[in-house]
Short mmCIF file of C-alpha atoms in Angstrom, two decimals:
data_model
loop_
_atom_site.label_atom_id
_atom_site.label_comp_id
_atom_site.label_asym_id
_atom_site.label_seq_id
_atom_site.Cartn_x
_atom_site.Cartn_y
_atom_site.Cartn_z
CA MET Y 298 84.23 244.45 150.67
CA GLU Y 299 86.93 242.09 151.93
CA GLN Y 300 86.36 239.78 148.97
CA ARG Y 301 87.17 242.69 146.64
CA ARG Y 302 90.34 243.45 148.51
CA VAL Y 303 91.48 239.82 148.27
CA THR Y 304 90.77 239.82 144.54
CA ASP Y 305 92.70 243.02 144.07
CA PHE Y 306 95.56 241.50 146.01
CA PHE Y 307 95.88 238.48 143.81
CA ALA Y 308 95.55 240.59 140.68
CA ARG Y 309 98.47 242.75 141.82
CA ARG Y 310 100.68 239.84 142.83
CA ARG Y 311 100.12 237.85 139.53
CA PRO Y 312 100.08 240.20 136.62
CA GLY Y 313 99.46 238.87 133.08
CA PRO Y 314 102.22 238.51 130.46
CA ARG Y 315 103.49 241.76 129.19
CA ILE Y 316 103.21 242.53 125.51
CA ALA Y 317 106.35 243.94 123.98
CA PRO Y 318 105.86 247.15 122.11
CA PRO Y 319 106.11 246.85 118.32
CA LYS Y 320 109.47 247.71 116.91
CA PRO Y 321 109.63 250.48 114.31
CA ASP Y 322 110.03 249.39 110.69
CA CYS Y 323 112.72 251.94 109.93
CA ARG Y 324 115.94 250.59 111.50
CA THR Y 325 119.36 251.98 111.29
CA PRO Y 326 122.14 249.67 110.22
CA SER Y 327 123.87 248.22 113.21
CA PRO Y 328 127.65 248.53 113.28
CA ALA Y 329 129.75 245.44 112.58
CA PRO Y 330 130.56 243.56 115.72
CA ARG Y 331 134.09 243.81 116.87
CA ALA Y 332 136.25 240.71 117.21
CA LEU Y 333 136.62 239.50 120.72
CA ASP Y 334 140.03 239.41 122.24
CA PRO Y 335 140.96 235.83 123.16
CA ALA Y 336 142.87 237.06 126.10
CA THR Y 337 139.96 239.01 127.54
CA SER Y 338 137.06 236.71 126.52
CA GLY Y 339 135.92 233.86 128.64
CA SER Y 340 135.59 231.34 125.73
CA ARG Y 341 137.99 228.39 125.47
CA LYS Y 342 137.99 228.27 121.66
CA ARG Y 343 141.11 229.26 119.87
CA ALA Y 344 140.85 232.19 117.49
CA ARG Y 345 141.25 231.43 113.74
CA PRO Y 346 144.32 232.87 112.14
CA SER Y 347 143.79 235.75 109.75
CA ALA Y 348 143.15 234.57 106.18
CA VAL Y 349 145.77 235.46 103.61
CA PRO Y 350 144.10 236.37 100.37
CA GLY Y 351 146.85 235.10 98.13
CA ARG Y 352 147.08 231.74 99.91
CA ASP Y 353 143.32 231.03 99.66
CA GLN Y 354 143.35 231.48 95.94
CA ALA Y 355 146.45 229.30 95.49
CA ARG Y 356 145.26 226.05 97.10
CA PRO Y 357 141.80 224.36 97.33
CA PRO Y 358 139.88 224.00 100.56
CA ALA Y 359 140.88 221.49 103.19
CA ARG Y 360 138.14 218.94 102.43
CA ARG Y 361 138.90 218.80 98.69
CA ARG Y 362 142.60 218.65 99.43
CA LEU Y 363 142.12 215.61 101.69
CA ARG Y 364 139.99 213.77 99.05
CA LEU Y 365 142.52 214.41 96.33
CA SER Y 366 145.42 213.25 98.42
CA ALA Y 367 143.53 210.03 99.37
CA ASP Y 368 142.91 209.23 95.77
CA ALA Y 369 146.45 209.99 94.89
CA VAL Y 370 147.63 207.56 97.58
CA SER Y 371 145.21 204.82 96.51
CA SER Y 372 146.00 205.13 92.76
CA PRO Y 373 149.43 206.57 92.03
CA SER Y 374 149.40 208.92 89.03
CA SER Y 375 153.03 208.52 88.03
CA PRO Y 376 153.24 206.58 84.77
CA GLU Y 377 156.75 205.33 85.57
CA ALA Y 378 155.58 203.45 88.67
CA PRO Y 379 155.56 199.69 88.20
CA GLY Y 380 152.10 198.10 87.99
CA SER Y 381 150.28 201.36 87.33
CA PRO Y 382 147.32 201.26 84.98
CA ALA Y 383 147.64 202.30 81.35
CA GLY Y 384 144.90 204.93 81.57
CA PRO Y 385 145.07 208.18 83.53
CA SER Y 386 144.44 208.18 87.24
CA LEU Y 387 141.53 209.77 89.05
CA CYS Y 388 143.62 212.88 89.98
CA GLN Y 389 144.58 213.42 86.36
CA LYS Y 390 140.96 212.98 85.22
CA ILE Y 391 139.72 215.56 87.71
CA THR Y 392 142.39 218.09 86.84
CA THR Y 393 142.00 217.62 83.11
CA SER Y 394 138.17 217.42 82.99
CA ALA Y 395 137.64 221.17 82.89
CA PRO Y 396 139.81 221.95 79.81
CA ALA Y 397 138.74 218.80 77.99
CA ALA Y 398 135.03 219.55 78.27
CA GLY Y 399 135.33 222.74 76.32
CA ARG Y 400 136.83 221.35 73.10
CA PRO Y 401 136.12 218.22 71.02
CA GLY Y 402 139.09 215.89 70.97
CA GLN Y 403 140.22 212.58 69.58
CA ASP Y 404 138.47 210.66 72.35
CA THR Y 405 135.01 211.68 71.15
CA ILE Y 406 135.76 210.59 67.58
CA SER Y 407 137.15 207.25 68.67
CA GLU Y 408 134.14 206.60 70.89
CA LEU Y 409 131.79 207.31 67.95
CA ARG Y 410 133.78 205.01 65.74
CA SER Y 411 133.72 202.21 68.32
CA CYS Y 412 129.90 202.65 68.79
CA LEU Y 413 129.35 202.48 65.04
CA GLN Y 414 131.49 199.31 64.76
CA ARG Y 415 129.56 197.74 67.62
CA ALA Y 416 126.19 198.57 65.96
CA ARG Y 417 127.37 196.96 62.73
CA GLN Y 418 128.42 193.80 64.57
CA LEU Y 419 125.02 193.59 66.32
CA GLY Y 420 123.21 194.09 63.02
CA ALA Y 421 125.15 191.27 61.41
CA ARG Y 422 124.39 189.01 64.42
CA VAL Y 423 120.63 189.79 64.17
CA ARG Y 424 120.63 188.95 60.44
CA ALA Y 425 122.37 185.66 61.12
CA LEU Y 426 119.85 184.77 63.89
CA LYS Y 427 116.94 185.57 61.61
CA ALA Y 428 118.37 183.37 58.84
CA SER Y 429 118.87 180.47 61.24
CA ALA Y 430 115.33 180.94 62.61
CA HIS Y 431 113.93 180.88 59.06
CA GLU Y 432 115.78 177.69 58.27
CA ALA Y 433 114.56 176.08 61.45
CA GLY Y 434 110.97 177.14 60.66
CA GLU Y 435 111.13 175.49 57.23
CA SER Y 436 112.42 172.25 58.74
CA ARG Y 437 109.58 171.95 61.31
CA THR Y 438 107.36 168.92 61.37
CA PRO Y 439 103.73 169.09 60.25
CA GLU Y 440 102.53 168.64 63.82
CA ALA Y 441 104.42 171.79 64.87
CA GLU Y 442 102.98 173.68 61.91
CA GLY Y 443 99.48 172.81 63.07
CA ARG Y 444 99.96 174.88 66.22
CA PRO Y 445 100.64 178.51 65.26
CA GLU Y 446 102.40 180.49 67.99
CA GLU Y 447 100.71 183.57 69.22
CA PRO Y 448 102.69 186.79 69.51
CA CYS Y 449 103.45 188.04 72.97
CA GLY Y 450 101.40 191.19 72.51
CA GLU Y 451 98.18 189.27 71.60
CA LYS Y 452 98.41 186.60 74.27
CA ALA Y 453 95.29 186.52 76.44
CA PRO Y 454 95.70 187.05 80.20
CA ALA Y 455 95.84 184.06 82.52
CA TYR Y 456 92.37 184.62 84.03
CA GLN Y 457 90.95 184.08 80.54
CA ARG Y 458 93.19 181.16 79.44
CA PHE Y 459 92.56 179.18 82.61
CA HIS Y 460 89.01 180.32 83.31
CA ALA Y 461 87.55 176.80 83.15
CA LEU Y 462 89.95 175.54 85.83
CA ALA Y 463 88.91 178.19 88.36
CA GLN Y 464 85.15 177.50 88.28
CA PRO Y 465 83.64 176.50 91.62
CA GLY Y 466 81.68 173.35 92.18
CA PRO Y 467 81.96 169.97 90.47
CA PRO Y 468 83.35 169.98 86.96
CA GLY Y 469 80.79 170.00 84.13
CA LEU Y 470 80.18 171.38 80.65
CA VAL Y 471 81.89 174.72 81.39
CA LEU Y 472 81.85 177.37 78.68
CA PRO Y 473 85.00 179.23 77.68
CA TYR Y 474 85.53 182.73 79.01
CA LYS Y 475 84.89 184.43 75.68
CA TYR Y 476 81.66 182.51 75.23
CA GLN Y 477 80.46 183.49 78.69
CA VAL Y 478 81.17 187.14 77.86
CA LEU Y 479 79.14 186.75 74.65
CA ALA Y 480 76.23 185.24 76.64
CA GLU Y 481 76.41 188.19 79.02
CA MET Y 482 76.34 190.55 76.04
CA PHE Y 483 73.25 188.76 74.64
CA ARG Y 484 71.47 189.00 78.03
CA SER Y 485 72.13 192.78 78.25
CA MET Y 486 71.24 193.32 74.63
CA ASP Y 487 67.94 191.39 75.01
CA THR Y 488 67.11 193.51 78.03
CA ILE Y 489 67.72 196.84 76.24
CA VAL Y 490 65.90 195.71 73.07
CA GLY Y 491 62.98 194.46 75.14
CA MET Y 492 62.60 197.80 76.95
CA LEU Y 493 62.65 199.73 73.65
CA HIS Y 494 60.34 197.29 71.91
CA ASN Y 495 57.76 197.22 74.68
CA ARG Y 496 57.31 200.97 74.56
CA SER Y 497 57.01 200.96 70.75
CA GLU Y 498 60.42 202.62 70.12
CA THR Y 499 62.64 201.54 67.25
CA PRO Y 500 65.79 199.87 68.65
CA THR Y 501 68.86 201.07 66.77
CA PHE Y 502 72.42 199.84 67.21
CA ALA Y 503 73.55 203.18 68.58
CA LYS Y 504 70.97 203.04 71.41
CA VAL Y 505 71.62 199.33 72.19
CA GLN Y 506 75.39 199.82 72.11
CA ARG Y 507 75.30 202.61 74.70
CA GLY Y 508 72.99 200.59 77.04
CA VAL Y 509 74.93 197.35 76.76
CA GLN Y 510 78.24 199.02 77.47
CA ASP Y 511 76.78 200.65 80.57
CA MET Y 512 75.54 197.33 81.81
CA ILE Y 513 78.57 195.09 81.23
CA ARG Y 514 81.29 197.72 81.50
CA ARG Y 515 83.11 196.58 78.36
CA GLY Y 516 82.99 197.34 74.64
CA PHE Y 517 80.15 196.15 72.40
CA GLU Y 518 80.75 196.46 68.64
CA GLU Y 519 79.09 195.24 65.43
CA ARG Y 520 81.41 192.25 65.44
CA ASN Y 521 79.78 191.03 68.69
CA LEU Y 522 76.37 191.64 67.06
CA GLY Y 523 77.46 189.42 64.13
CA GLN Y 524 78.60 186.66 66.58
CA ILE Y 525 75.16 186.79 68.22
CA LYS Y 526 73.53 186.35 64.85
CA THR Y 527 75.82 183.40 64.10
CA VAL Y 528 74.91 181.62 67.34
CA TYR Y 529 71.21 182.43 67.41
CA PRO Y 530 70.01 183.56 63.95
CA ALA Y 531 66.32 183.34 64.86
CA SER Y 532 66.62 185.90 67.70
CA TYR Y 533 66.62 189.23 65.77
CA HIS Y 534 65.93 190.66 62.41
CA PHE Y 535 68.45 193.28 61.27
CA ARG Y 536 67.63 196.04 58.72
CA GLN Y 537 69.12 199.28 57.43
CA GLU Y 538 66.50 202.06 57.69
CA ARG Y 539 66.47 205.78 57.51
CA GLY Y 540 63.97 208.24 58.85
CA VAL Y 541 64.36 206.88 62.34
CA PRO Y 542 64.07 209.73 64.88
CA THR Y 543 67.30 210.35 66.68
CA PHE Y 544 68.48 212.90 69.26
CA LYS Y 545 72.18 212.92 68.41
CA ASP Y 546 73.87 215.85 66.67
CA GLY Y 547 76.15 213.70 64.54
CA VAL Y 548 73.37 211.52 63.06
CA LYS Y 549 70.87 213.00 60.62
CA ARG Y 550 67.32 211.77 60.23
CA SER Y 551 68.06 210.96 56.54
CA ASP Y 552 71.08 208.71 57.39
CA TYR Y 553 70.77 204.95 57.36
CA GLN Y 554 70.83 203.25 60.76
CA LEU Y 555 71.04 199.58 61.73
CA THR Y 556 67.75 198.63 63.36
CA ILE Y 557 67.20 195.57 65.56
CA GLU Y 558 63.81 193.90 65.69
CA PRO Y 559 63.20 190.88 68.05
CA LEU Y 560 61.57 187.89 66.42
CA LEU Y 561 58.68 186.77 68.63
CA GLU Y 562 55.77 184.39 68.17
CA GLN Y 563 52.41 185.94 67.51
CA GLU Y 564 49.87 185.69 70.30
CA GLY Y 565 46.35 184.36 69.84
CA SER Y 566 44.71 187.66 70.81
CA GLY Y 567 46.19 189.43 67.78
CA GLU Y 568 48.05 192.05 69.81
CA ALA Y 569 51.69 192.94 69.24
CA PRO Y 570 53.89 190.48 71.14
CA LYS Y 571 55.86 191.82 74.10
CA LEU Y 572 59.24 190.73 75.41
CA THR Y 573 58.18 189.62 78.87
CA ALA Y 574 60.49 188.32 81.61
CA SER Y 575 59.60 184.70 80.87
CA ARG Y 576 60.47 185.15 77.22
CA LEU Y 577 63.75 186.81 78.13
CA LEU Y 578 64.64 183.89 80.33
CA GLN Y 579 63.67 181.39 77.62
CA ARG Y 580 65.74 183.16 74.94
CA ARG Y 581 68.74 183.30 77.28
CA GLN Y 582 68.55 179.57 77.95
CA VAL Y 583 68.31 178.82 74.21
CA PHE Y 584 71.41 180.97 73.59
CA SER Y 585 73.39 179.18 76.28
CA GLN Y 586 72.41 175.80 74.87
CA LYS Y 587 73.59 176.83 71.43
CA LEU Y 588 76.90 177.93 72.89
CA VAL Y 589 77.35 174.58 74.61
CA GLU Y 590 76.52 172.83 71.28
CA LEU Y 591 79.30 174.80 69.55
CA VAL Y 592 81.80 173.64 72.21
CA ARG Y 593 80.50 170.10 71.77
CA GLN Y 594 81.39 170.20 68.07
CA HIS Y 595 85.02 171.22 68.92
CA HIS Y 596 85.06 168.53 71.59
CA ARG Y 597 83.94 165.83 69.15
CA SER Y 598 86.73 166.79 66.67
CA PHE Y 599 89.19 166.68 69.57
CA LEU Y 600 88.09 163.16 70.61
CA ALA Y 601 88.37 161.97 67.00
CA SER Y 602 92.03 163.19 66.86
CA LEU Y 603 93.09 161.13 69.88
CA ASN Y 604 95.03 157.90 69.63
CA PRO Y 605 92.91 155.72 69.92
CA PRO Y 606 89.89 157.87 68.89
CA MET Y 607 87.02 158.09 71.40
CA VAL Y 608 83.26 158.34 70.83
CA VAL Y 609 81.02 159.55 73.66
CA PRO Y 610 77.17 159.63 73.35
CA GLU Y 611 75.99 163.23 73.58
CA ASP Y 612 73.21 162.42 76.09
CA GLN Y 613 75.74 160.87 78.53
CA LEU Y 614 78.47 163.53 78.28
CA THR Y 615 78.68 165.34 81.63
CA ARG Y 616 82.15 166.93 81.44
CA TRP Y 617 84.86 167.69 78.91
CA HIS Y 618 87.95 165.55 78.30
CA PRO Y 619 90.75 166.27 80.83
CA ARG Y 620 93.14 167.21 77.99
CA PHE Y 621 90.64 169.32 76.13
CA ASN Y 622 91.59 172.96 76.66
CA VAL Y 623 88.15 174.64 76.80
CA ASP Y 624 89.44 178.24 76.86
CA GLU Y 625 91.44 177.79 73.59
CA VAL Y 626 88.53 176.98 71.26
CA PRO Y 627 88.41 179.30 68.27
CA ASP Y 628 86.33 182.45 68.24
CA ILE Y 629 82.85 182.49 66.70
CA GLU Y 630 82.91 183.87 63.19
CA PRO Y 631 80.62 186.92 62.99
CA ALA Y 632 77.81 186.85 60.45
CA VAL Y 633 77.37 189.48 57.81
CA LEU Y 634 75.08 192.32 58.89
CA PRO Y 635 73.07 194.51 56.49
CA GLN Y 636 75.07 197.42 55.22
CA PRO Y 637 73.61 200.77 54.09
CA PRO Y 638 72.94 200.94 50.32
CA ALA Y 639 75.75 202.38 48.26
CA MET Y 640 74.85 205.97 47.39
CA GLU Y 641 75.93 207.09 43.92
CA LYS Y 642 78.56 209.74 44.50
CA VAL Y 643 80.34 211.90 41.89
CA SER Y 644 84.13 211.49 42.32
CA THR Y 645 85.65 212.32 38.90
CA ALA Y 646 85.27 215.11 36.41
CA GLN Y 647 84.06 212.67 33.74
CA GLU Y 648 80.99 211.85 35.88
CA VAL Y 649 80.32 215.54 36.48
CA LEU Y 650 80.55 216.21 32.75
CA ALA Y 651 78.17 213.31 32.02
CA ARG Y 652 75.62 214.58 34.50
CA ALA Y 653 75.67 218.34 33.97
CA CYS Y 654 76.33 218.38 30.25
CA SER Y 655 73.15 220.34 29.55
CA LEU Y 656 73.56 222.78 32.45
CA MET Y 657 76.87 224.47 31.54
CA SER Y 658 78.28 226.72 28.85
CA PRO Y 659 80.39 225.39 25.96
CA ARG Y 660 83.51 227.01 27.47
CA MET Y 661 83.10 225.30 30.81
CA GLU Y 662 82.27 222.02 29.07
CA LYS Y 663 85.58 222.26 27.17
CA ALA Y 664 87.53 222.90 30.31
CA LEU Y 665 86.01 219.95 32.16
CA ARG Y 666 86.66 217.68 29.18
CA GLN Y 667 90.37 218.61 29.23
CA LEU Y 668 90.47 217.97 33.00
CA ALA Y 669 88.83 214.60 32.51
CA GLN Y 670 91.41 213.60 29.89
CA ARG Y 671 94.24 214.59 32.22
CA SER Y 672 92.80 212.62 35.11
CA ALA Y 673 92.33 209.58 32.87
CA GLU Y 674 96.09 209.36 32.06
CA PRO Y 675 97.89 206.40 33.67
CA ARG Y 676 99.69 207.07 36.92
CA SER Y 677 103.46 207.21 37.22
CA PRO Y 678 105.21 204.14 38.59
CA CYS Y 679 106.33 206.08 41.68
CA SER Y 680 102.68 206.83 42.70
CA PRO Y 681 101.59 204.98 45.75
CA SER Y 682 99.43 202.01 45.16
CA PRO Y 683 96.22 201.45 47.19
CA VAL Y 684 96.71 199.36 50.24
CA SER Y 685 95.25 195.90 49.93
CA PRO Y 686 93.25 194.61 52.90
CA LYS Y 687 94.97 192.12 55.06
CA PRO Y 688 93.73 188.54 54.87
CA ALA Y 689 91.90 187.26 57.95
CA LEU Y 690 93.97 185.11 60.26
CA PRO Y 691 92.88 181.46 60.49
CA ALA Y 692 91.20 180.38 63.62
CA THR Y 693 93.35 178.75 66.27
CA PRO Y 694 92.43 175.09 66.73
CA PRO Y 695 92.07 173.70 70.23
CA ALA Y 696 95.22 172.37 71.79
CA THR Y 697 95.97 168.73 71.09
CA PRO Y 698 97.37 166.38 73.73
CA PRO Y 699 101.17 166.23 73.89
CA ALA Y 700 102.47 163.05 72.29
CA ALA Y 701 105.24 161.10 73.96
CA SER Y 702 108.58 161.20 72.20
CA PRO Y 703 109.64 157.97 70.47
CA SER Y 704 112.96 158.02 72.38
CA ALA Y 705 111.22 157.83 75.76
CA LEU Y 706 109.19 154.75 74.72
CA LYS Y 707 112.16 152.96 73.19
CA GLY Y 708 112.32 149.33 74.32
CA VAL Y 709 108.64 149.16 75.40
CA SER Y 710 106.56 146.52 73.59
CA GLN Y 711 103.78 147.81 71.30
CA ASP Y 712 101.17 145.52 72.87
CA LEU Y 713 101.80 147.01 76.32
CA LEU Y 714 101.49 150.50 74.94
CA GLU Y 715 98.18 149.63 73.26
CA ARG Y 716 96.81 148.15 76.51
CA VAL Y 717 97.86 151.21 78.48
CA ARG Y 718 96.32 153.57 75.99
CA ALA Y 719 93.08 151.59 75.85
CA LYS Y 720 92.84 151.51 79.64
CA GLU Y 721 93.51 155.23 79.90
CA ALA Y 722 90.91 155.94 77.20
CA GLN Y 723 88.35 153.80 79.01
CA LYS Y 724 89.01 155.63 82.28
CA GLN Y 725 88.66 159.03 80.63
CA LEU Y 726 85.48 157.91 78.89
CA ALA Y 727 83.95 156.83 82.21
CA GLN Y 728 85.05 160.12 83.73
CA MET Y 729 83.34 162.17 81.04
CA MET Y 730 80.07 160.18 81.42
CA ARG Y 731 80.03 160.37 85.23
CA ARG Y 732 76.99 162.03 86.86
CA PRO Y 733 77.30 164.61 89.71
CA GLU Y 734 75.92 162.15 92.21
CA GLN Y 735 78.58 159.63 91.36
CA GLU Y 736 81.26 162.33 91.59
CA GLN Y 737 80.16 163.20 95.13
CA ARG Y 738 80.16 159.51 96.11
CA LEU Y 739 83.70 159.09 94.80
CA GLN Y 740 84.89 162.14 96.73
CA ARG Y 741 83.42 160.62 99.93
CA LEU Y 742 85.02 157.26 99.22
CA GLU Y 743 88.43 158.96 98.97
CA ARG Y 744 87.95 160.44 102.43
CA LEU Y 745 86.74 157.23 104.09
CA PRO Y 746 90.20 155.65 104.94
CA GLU Y 747 91.17 158.75 106.90
CA LEU Y 748 87.79 158.98 108.58
CA ALA Y 749 87.93 155.33 109.58
CA ARG Y 750 91.19 155.99 111.50
CA VAL Y 751 89.71 159.08 113.13
CA LEU Y 752 86.51 157.24 114.15
CA ARG Y 753 88.46 154.40 115.79
CA SER Y 754 90.55 156.99 117.72
CA VAL Y 755 87.35 158.63 118.94
CA PHE Y 756 85.93 155.34 120.25
CA VAL Y 757 89.25 154.50 121.93
CA SER Y 758 89.42 157.92 123.65
CA GLU Y 759 85.80 157.84 124.75
CA ARG Y 760 86.07 154.27 126.16
CA LYS Y 761 82.45 153.46 125.28
CA PRO Y 762 81.03 150.67 123.19
CA ALA Y 763 78.54 152.96 121.42
CA LEU Y 764 78.17 156.65 120.76
CA SER Y 765 75.25 158.74 119.58
CA MET Y 766 75.43 160.06 116.01
CA GLU Y 767 75.58 163.68 117.16
CA VAL Y 768 78.47 163.09 119.56
CA ALA Y 769 80.42 160.99 117.05
CA CYS Y 770 79.98 163.61 114.32
CA ALA Y 771 81.01 166.43 116.64
CA ARG Y 772 84.19 164.59 117.79
CA MET Y 773 85.12 163.73 114.17
CA VAL Y 774 84.56 167.27 112.84
CA GLY Y 775 87.03 168.53 115.41
CA SER Y 776 89.60 165.86 114.67
CA CYS Y 777 89.42 165.61 110.85
CA ARG Y 778 91.77 167.60 108.63
CA THR Y 779 89.11 168.29 105.99
CA ALA Y 780 86.69 171.09 107.00
CA MET Y 781 83.16 169.65 107.08
CA ASN Y 782 79.95 170.41 108.89
CA PRO Y 783 78.22 167.76 111.11
CA GLY Y 784 75.56 167.06 108.41
CA GLU Y 785 78.23 166.17 105.80
CA MET Y 786 80.11 164.08 108.40
CA GLU Y 787 76.87 162.13 109.06
CA LYS Y 788 76.60 161.25 105.36
CA HIS Y 789 80.19 159.90 105.44
CA LEU Y 790 79.36 157.73 108.51
CA LEU Y 791 76.25 156.37 106.79
CA LEU Y 792 78.30 155.43 103.72
CA LEU Y 793 80.93 153.84 105.94
CA ALA Y 794 78.25 151.75 107.64
CA GLU Y 795 76.85 150.76 104.28
CA LEU Y 796 80.25 149.51 102.95
CA LEU Y 797 81.47 147.89 106.23
CA PRO Y 798 78.40 146.62 108.14
CA ASP Y 799 80.56 144.04 110.08
CA TRP Y 800 82.80 146.78 111.46
CA LEU Y 801 80.43 149.70 111.96
CA SER Y 802 76.76 149.24 112.80
CA LEU Y 803 73.93 151.71 113.34
CA HIS Y 804 71.24 151.17 116.00
CA ARG Y 805 68.07 153.29 116.16
CA ILE Y 806 66.65 153.64 119.66
CA ARG Y 807 63.56 155.83 119.85
CA THR Y 808 64.48 159.09 118.21
CA ASP Y 809 68.28 158.76 118.41
CA THR Y 810 70.78 156.83 116.30
CA TYR Y 811 73.76 155.15 117.97
CA VAL Y 812 76.99 154.07 116.29
CA LYS Y 813 78.77 150.86 117.45
CA LEU Y 814 82.29 149.99 116.43
CA ASP Y 815 84.17 146.68 116.57
CA LYS Y 816 87.58 147.57 118.00
CA ALA Y 817 88.97 144.05 117.58
CA VAL Y 818 89.09 144.25 113.77
CA ASP Y 819 92.49 145.26 112.31
CA LEU Y 820 92.41 148.81 111.01
CA ALA Y 821 94.83 148.10 108.13
CA SER Y 822 92.40 145.55 106.63
CA ILE Y 823 89.58 148.07 106.90
CA THR Y 824 91.65 150.73 105.12
CA ALA Y 825 92.63 148.31 102.36
CA ARG Y 826 89.01 147.35 101.75
CA LEU Y 827 87.97 150.98 101.47
CA VAL Y 828 90.80 151.72 98.99
CA ARG Y 829 89.81 148.74 96.82
CA GLN Y 830 86.20 149.83 96.85
CA ALA Y 831 87.13 153.40 95.80
CA ARG Y 832 89.30 152.12 92.90
CA ALA Y 833 86.57 149.72 91.76
CA GLU Y 834 83.92 152.47 91.59
CA GLU Y 835 86.30 154.90 89.98
CA GLY Y 836 87.00 152.45 87.14
CA LEU Y 837 83.30 152.00 86.39
#
């Protein structure tokens, strides 16, 4: 009972927020508020003077008046003032802009005349530049004519032009970007054709095109099909057939379609051969080898054009020439694919008359004969002539090495130039025939001078005559600038001990290997010996 009284007490002392009653929608207009008397009001603001209607219309507002007066002070509008500009001032332009915009004046005509004169001058300048460029193009040397310039709109992007330079791993026989795209197209096409062939379905170009485009996310046209036939002609047999069942609305069953049949070797059991995974992999490898062979042909022609020419055995070639631009080899010419047979179509009234001579009345035959005579009359000279097909552009040859200008070699003996060129050709020949193992050894030899200095610093800081291989590798990995793991660092130490056994020696005790260093030997002589060894092996 007392708890209820306490609750009622708090409810009465703390009532909830009151809700204001809604105001009626119909309101009477409130009377205009009366102006407060400055004498009676408590505000400190001064009352504005009453506006005079005639004065407001006579002069502009205060802000505009201040801006005009500032402009008038900065640029005097009186033409008699000394040093004033010849043209009208800003005040005069503002005051006269309203009436001048409504009527065309002499300024508009003079501006049009000046623009027309300017356009004529620019046209004459363009014609003069074209004539000078034409004269300069006729006087070019044959070497410059051998390198046609590509227009800016058709220039390939940088990731395609320098694709071979961005490949990871040691350099080798890298394919151009467009050849790698073609190899990817062949792999996807072989997969789609294999799926259709294995389930006894006729592969058509329309089906293969849709599947290949979904796989590689790029266009696949008949031109790419012709390039595949050029590279690997024994891969498919192409025919034009009709009566192939199709599920597309735009293609009729009676239309001719390009069918693709894979060429496979017959099995001994007599069953129809299937495109298995092993055969797909084998065909893909054959296609890649044929692409490499095409690039080898361009590389051979490039080596023959050098001065002096170079000849590299094909079985010893492991990389391309440093100056051979792989990504600028010409495109593969597409082979001719079978076309649907030409259907005999009636296109003139003479052919209609020859065909349906026995099926029409004499009156209709006479009318068709007159129409055929009219259509056989020669055309007027103003009639448009059929557009002739554009000739195919020649393939762009691979870039040739830049030749030194004769002015830069002026005063140098010819014998010295021949020796330098022969030495450079010998070095490049050895570089192209170098195996991957030799390339890795040369890279390690280049790092050995720095690693020798780091290893001696580790022995000096540890103050021990010998260190275990694990400890030495761990200390050197933390001190070397090149990022390497302990296993790769151990290979460098083994090579260092092989080249300098009198300075660094390895001792195997039970299951551990210890490294011992002779600190009394001069480090400069050790570095010089390593540099000479690296140069000697690089020249081989």
